Amino acid sequence: MSALADRLAETDARIADAIRDAGRDPSEITRIVVTKFHPVEMVRELVGLGVRDVGENRHQEAQAKAAELADVALRWHFVGQLQSKKARQVRRYAVAVHSLDRGSLVDALAEADAGGPVLDGFLQLNLTDDLGRGGVGPDDVEALAERILAAPGLRLRGVMAVAPLDEEPRRAFARVRAASERLRHLEPSATAISAGMSEDFREAVLEGATHLRIGTAITGKRPQSR
Ligand SMILES: *Cc1c(COP(=O)(O)O)cnc(C)c1O
């Protein structure tokens, strides 16, 4: 087995352990491999290992990889901060945007709806006090959710969050679960929780995450900036 295959298998085993310990059903959980900074050849190797959900956080890189892999039935998840002016292009390849963090972006994605497939959207929560981080605070969840629900061509799947570095992840994810419950009062079908990365996916699964965004634990260290 290649090192990549090893890491994928080991990570999936750890995910399975967490699911079992949480008493949850494996079919509730989607494991997205975040391949940012890694070459398209790695994505192809992952496809050979059965991976179908991949995540990217920069539009240009995602667009180029999706074009090169147009022959493969992959689901591209956009997980990074997104400029509204890129909305139209992102809709051409992404099945989901996990980083809906403001009304103007929601509107731009809706306007870019060209009658293609519905785009899945996750409302990004900011779990820190730093307004510069992506996402909305607890008080703004309902307003942004209403905007997404009103947007043609978008389906609100649920919430997304990144655990702060200075907080115990389980505590942070408990707040995400609470926000998810509030959102479900507004829209009962918006049950998804995109949370959990390489260092904290176990805690995320224990707090109800449905979409794990895992990079380095599977891909290995990212090549430095380029
Ligand atoms: C890079 C990234 C991930 C994956 O991070 P790892 O720590 O490598 O698992 C998950 N979510 C987002 C939003 C990211 O940018």
Short mmCIF file of C-alpha atoms and ligand atoms in Angstrom, two decimals:
data_model
loop_
_atom_site.label_atom_id
_atom_site.label_comp_id
_atom_site.label_asym_id
_atom_site.label_seq_id
_atom_site.Cartn_x
_atom_site.Cartn_y
_atom_site.Cartn_z
CA MET A 1 0.00 0.00 0.00
CA SER A 2 1.13 3.54 -0.68
CA ALA A 3 1.61 5.98 2.19
CA LEU A 4 -1.51 7.79 1.01
CA ALA A 5 -3.56 4.61 1.04
CA ASP A 6 -2.21 3.85 4.53
CA ARG A 7 -3.19 7.24 5.91
CA LEU A 8 -6.62 7.09 4.30
CA ALA A 9 -7.29 3.64 5.76
CA GLU A 10 -6.02 4.65 9.18
CA THR A 11 -8.08 7.84 9.23
CA ASP A 12 -11.20 6.00 8.12
CA ALA A 13 -10.64 3.46 10.90
CA ARG A 14 -10.40 6.29 13.44
CA ILE A 15 -13.57 7.87 12.03
CA ALA A 16 -15.32 4.50 12.34
CA ASP A 17 -14.19 4.24 15.99
CA ALA A 18 -15.58 7.71 16.74
CA ILE A 19 -18.88 6.87 15.05
CA ARG A 20 -19.15 3.68 17.09
CA ASP A 21 -18.28 5.46 20.34
CA ALA A 22 -20.89 8.11 19.56
CA GLY A 23 -23.48 5.41 18.90
CA ARG A 24 -24.17 6.91 15.49
CA ASP A 25 -24.98 5.48 12.08
CA PRO A 26 -22.04 5.58 9.62
CA SER A 27 -24.38 6.52 6.79
CA GLU A 28 -24.89 9.93 8.45
CA ILE A 29 -21.28 10.90 7.88
CA THR A 30 -19.51 12.15 4.76
CA ARG A 31 -15.73 12.24 4.81
CA ILE A 32 -14.40 15.00 2.58
CA VAL A 33 -10.68 14.89 1.75
CA VAL A 34 -9.30 18.43 1.63
CA THR A 35 -6.66 18.37 -1.11
CA LYS A 36 -5.65 22.05 -1.19
CA PHE A 37 -2.02 22.73 -2.20
CA HIS A 38 -1.60 19.13 -3.34
CA PRO A 39 -1.25 18.25 -7.02
CA VAL A 40 -4.02 16.88 -9.15
CA GLU A 41 -2.16 13.55 -9.34
CA MET A 42 -2.86 13.06 -5.65
CA VAL A 43 -6.55 13.66 -6.20
CA ARG A 44 -6.46 11.05 -8.95
CA GLU A 45 -4.77 8.57 -6.62
CA LEU A 46 -7.45 9.28 -4.02
CA VAL A 47 -10.10 8.57 -6.62
CA GLY A 48 -8.42 5.23 -7.21
CA LEU A 49 -8.77 4.58 -3.49
CA GLY A 50 -12.50 5.23 -3.65
CA VAL A 51 -12.64 8.87 -2.56
CA ARG A 52 -15.51 10.80 -4.15
CA ASP A 53 -15.82 13.92 -1.96
CA VAL A 54 -12.96 16.38 -2.13
CA GLY A 55 -12.55 19.86 -0.66
CA GLU A 56 -10.63 22.93 -1.80
CA ASN A 57 -10.36 26.41 -0.32
CA ARG A 58 -9.11 28.51 -3.22
CA HIS A 59 -11.15 29.06 -6.36
CA GLN A 60 -8.38 29.10 -8.95
CA GLU A 61 -6.82 25.90 -7.70
CA ALA A 62 -10.17 24.17 -7.36
CA GLN A 63 -11.29 25.21 -10.83
CA ALA A 64 -8.08 23.96 -12.43
CA LYS A 65 -8.24 20.60 -10.66
CA ALA A 66 -11.93 20.13 -11.44
CA ALA A 67 -11.21 20.83 -15.12
CA GLU A 68 -8.38 18.30 -15.20
CA LEU A 69 -10.55 15.70 -13.52
CA ALA A 70 -13.70 16.40 -15.50
CA ASP A 71 -13.74 12.72 -16.53
CA VAL A 72 -14.14 11.60 -12.90
CA ALA A 73 -17.40 11.63 -10.92
CA LEU A 74 -16.09 13.74 -8.06
CA ARG A 75 -18.03 15.99 -5.71
CA TRP A 76 -16.12 19.24 -5.17
CA HIS A 77 -16.78 21.01 -1.88
CA PHE A 78 -15.69 24.62 -1.63
CA VAL A 79 -14.59 25.21 1.98
CA GLY A 80 -12.66 28.51 1.94
CA GLN A 81 -13.51 32.19 1.99
CA LEU A 82 -15.12 33.07 -1.30
CA GLN A 83 -15.23 36.38 -3.12
CA SER A 84 -18.67 37.19 -4.50
CA LYS A 85 -17.22 37.88 -7.95
CA LYS A 86 -16.08 34.23 -8.14
CA ALA A 87 -19.57 32.91 -7.37
CA ARG A 88 -20.56 32.26 -10.96
CA GLN A 89 -17.46 30.22 -11.68
CA VAL A 90 -17.63 28.22 -8.47
CA ARG A 91 -21.15 27.14 -9.30
CA ARG A 92 -19.85 25.45 -12.44
CA TYR A 93 -17.89 22.78 -10.56
CA ALA A 94 -18.84 22.79 -6.87
CA VAL A 95 -21.69 20.73 -5.43
CA ALA A 96 -21.45 22.56 -2.12
CA VAL A 97 -20.14 25.77 -0.59
CA HIS A 98 -19.37 25.34 3.11
CA SER A 99 -18.48 28.98 3.74
CA LEU A 100 -21.66 31.03 3.35
CA ASP A 101 -20.75 33.87 5.67
CA ARG A 102 -22.61 36.92 4.35
CA GLY A 103 -25.72 37.90 2.50
CA SER A 104 -23.91 39.39 -0.48
CA LEU A 105 -22.22 36.06 -1.20
CA VAL A 106 -25.55 34.23 -0.96
CA ASP A 107 -27.08 36.69 -3.41
CA ALA A 108 -24.17 36.34 -5.83
CA LEU A 109 -24.43 32.54 -5.78
CA ALA A 110 -28.18 32.74 -6.35
CA GLU A 111 -27.74 35.14 -9.26
CA ALA A 112 -25.21 32.74 -10.77
CA ASP A 113 -27.85 30.01 -10.86
CA ALA A 114 -27.95 29.02 -14.51
CA GLY A 115 -30.63 26.41 -14.10
CA GLY A 116 -28.05 23.75 -13.27
CA PRO A 117 -28.08 21.50 -10.23
CA VAL A 118 -29.03 22.96 -6.88
CA LEU A 119 -26.02 24.10 -4.84
CA ASP A 120 -25.76 22.84 -1.28
CA GLY A 121 -24.92 25.60 1.17
CA PHE A 122 -23.59 25.55 4.73
CA LEU A 123 -23.93 28.60 6.94
CA GLN A 124 -20.50 29.29 8.43
CA LEU A 125 -20.34 30.11 12.13
CA ASN A 126 -17.57 32.17 13.64
CA LEU A 127 -16.74 30.56 16.99
CA THR A 128 -14.22 33.23 17.95
CA ASP A 129 -14.51 36.87 19.03
CA ASP A 130 -12.37 37.84 16.05
CA LEU A 131 -14.64 39.40 13.44
CA GLY A 132 -11.90 38.94 10.84
CA ARG A 133 -12.43 35.18 10.88
CA GLY A 134 -14.97 33.86 8.44
CA GLY A 135 -18.51 33.24 9.54
CA VAL A 136 -21.32 34.87 11.47
CA GLY A 137 -21.77 35.16 15.20
CA PRO A 138 -24.62 33.49 17.08
CA ASP A 139 -26.86 36.57 16.82
CA ASP A 140 -26.70 36.66 13.02
CA VAL A 141 -27.47 33.02 12.27
CA GLU A 142 -31.20 33.45 11.73
CA ALA A 143 -30.90 36.45 9.41
CA LEU A 144 -28.34 34.76 7.17
CA ALA A 145 -30.33 31.52 7.20
CA GLU A 146 -33.45 33.38 6.02
CA ARG A 147 -31.42 34.85 3.19
CA ILE A 148 -30.15 31.43 2.11
CA LEU A 149 -33.62 29.92 2.34
CA ALA A 150 -34.95 32.66 0.08
CA ALA A 151 -32.19 32.21 -2.51
CA PRO A 152 -33.20 30.36 -5.67
CA GLY A 153 -30.98 27.43 -6.63
CA LEU A 154 -29.50 27.09 -3.15
CA ARG A 155 -30.35 24.47 -0.57
CA LEU A 156 -29.48 25.21 3.05
CA ARG A 157 -27.94 21.99 4.37
CA GLY A 158 -26.84 23.18 7.80
CA VAL A 159 -23.98 24.86 9.62
CA MET A 160 -20.20 24.80 9.25
CA ALA A 161 -17.47 25.75 11.68
CA VAL A 162 -13.76 25.59 12.39
CA ALA A 163 -12.83 25.04 16.04
CA PRO A 164 -10.81 27.92 17.54
CA LEU A 165 -7.19 27.10 18.38
CA ASP A 166 -7.54 28.28 21.98
CA GLU A 167 -10.62 26.30 22.99
CA GLU A 168 -11.14 22.64 23.75
CA PRO A 169 -12.67 21.37 20.47
CA ARG A 170 -15.44 19.37 22.11
CA ARG A 171 -16.71 22.53 23.83
CA ALA A 172 -16.56 24.51 20.61
CA PHE A 173 -18.43 21.78 18.72
CA ALA A 174 -21.09 21.68 21.43
CA ARG A 175 -21.78 25.32 20.56
CA VAL A 176 -22.01 24.33 16.91
CA ARG A 177 -24.53 21.65 17.79
CA ALA A 178 -26.59 24.23 19.70
CA ALA A 179 -26.55 26.57 16.70
CA SER A 180 -27.60 23.67 14.49
CA GLU A 181 -30.56 22.98 16.76
CA ARG A 182 -31.63 26.62 16.55
CA LEU A 183 -31.33 26.55 12.78
CA ARG A 184 -33.53 23.48 12.65
CA HIS A 185 -36.34 25.42 14.33
CA LEU A 186 -36.25 27.64 11.27
CA GLU A 187 -35.67 24.91 8.68
CA PRO A 188 -36.12 21.31 9.88
CA SER A 189 -34.32 19.87 6.84
CA ALA A 190 -31.10 21.81 7.54
CA THR A 191 -29.63 19.04 9.67
CA ALA A 192 -26.04 18.90 8.41
CA ILE A 193 -23.04 19.93 10.49
CA SER A 194 -19.76 20.47 8.63
CA ALA A 195 -17.14 20.28 11.37
CA GLY A 196 -14.03 18.35 12.25
CA MET A 197 -10.57 18.50 10.70
CA SER A 198 -7.47 16.33 11.05
CA GLU A 199 -6.86 17.18 14.70
CA ASP A 200 -10.43 17.23 15.98
CA PHE A 201 -12.70 15.05 13.86
CA ARG A 202 -13.30 12.63 16.71
CA GLU A 203 -14.68 15.41 18.94
CA ALA A 204 -16.76 16.67 16.00
CA VAL A 205 -18.31 13.23 15.44
CA LEU A 206 -19.12 13.01 19.14
CA GLU A 207 -20.96 16.35 18.85
CA GLY A 208 -22.98 15.37 15.80
CA ALA A 209 -20.88 16.39 12.79
CA THR A 210 -22.12 15.00 9.48
CA HIS A 211 -19.46 16.35 7.11
CA LEU A 212 -15.81 15.96 8.14
CA ARG A 213 -13.28 18.08 6.25
CA ILE A 214 -10.00 16.24 6.61
CA GLY A 215 -6.73 17.31 5.02
CA THR A 216 -3.29 16.52 6.41
CA ALA A 217 -4.24 13.37 8.33
CA ILE A 218 -4.90 11.82 4.91
CA THR A 219 -2.82 13.83 2.45
CA GLY A 220 0.24 14.27 4.64
CA LYS A 221 1.82 17.65 5.18
CA ARG A 222 0.83 20.31 2.68
CA PRO A 223 3.63 21.61 0.47
CA GLN A 224 4.52 25.12 1.69
CA SER A 225 3.07 28.15 -0.07
CA ARG A 226 3.42 28.41 -3.78
C1 LIG B 1 -7.55 23.14 5.16
C2 LIG B 1 -8.90 23.06 5.70
C3 LIG B 1 -9.36 21.87 6.29
C4 LIG B 1 -8.49 20.65 6.50
O1 LIG B 1 -7.53 20.93 7.49
P1 LIG B 1 -6.56 19.78 8.09
O2 LIG B 1 -6.15 20.32 9.40
O3 LIG B 1 -5.44 19.65 7.13
O4 LIG B 1 -7.34 18.55 8.20
C5 LIG B 1 -10.67 21.84 6.74
N1 LIG B 1 -11.48 22.91 6.62
C6 LIG B 1 -11.08 24.06 6.05
C7 LIG B 1 -12.03 25.20 5.96
C8 LIG B 1 -9.78 24.18 5.58
O5 LIG B 1 -9.37 25.32 5.03
#
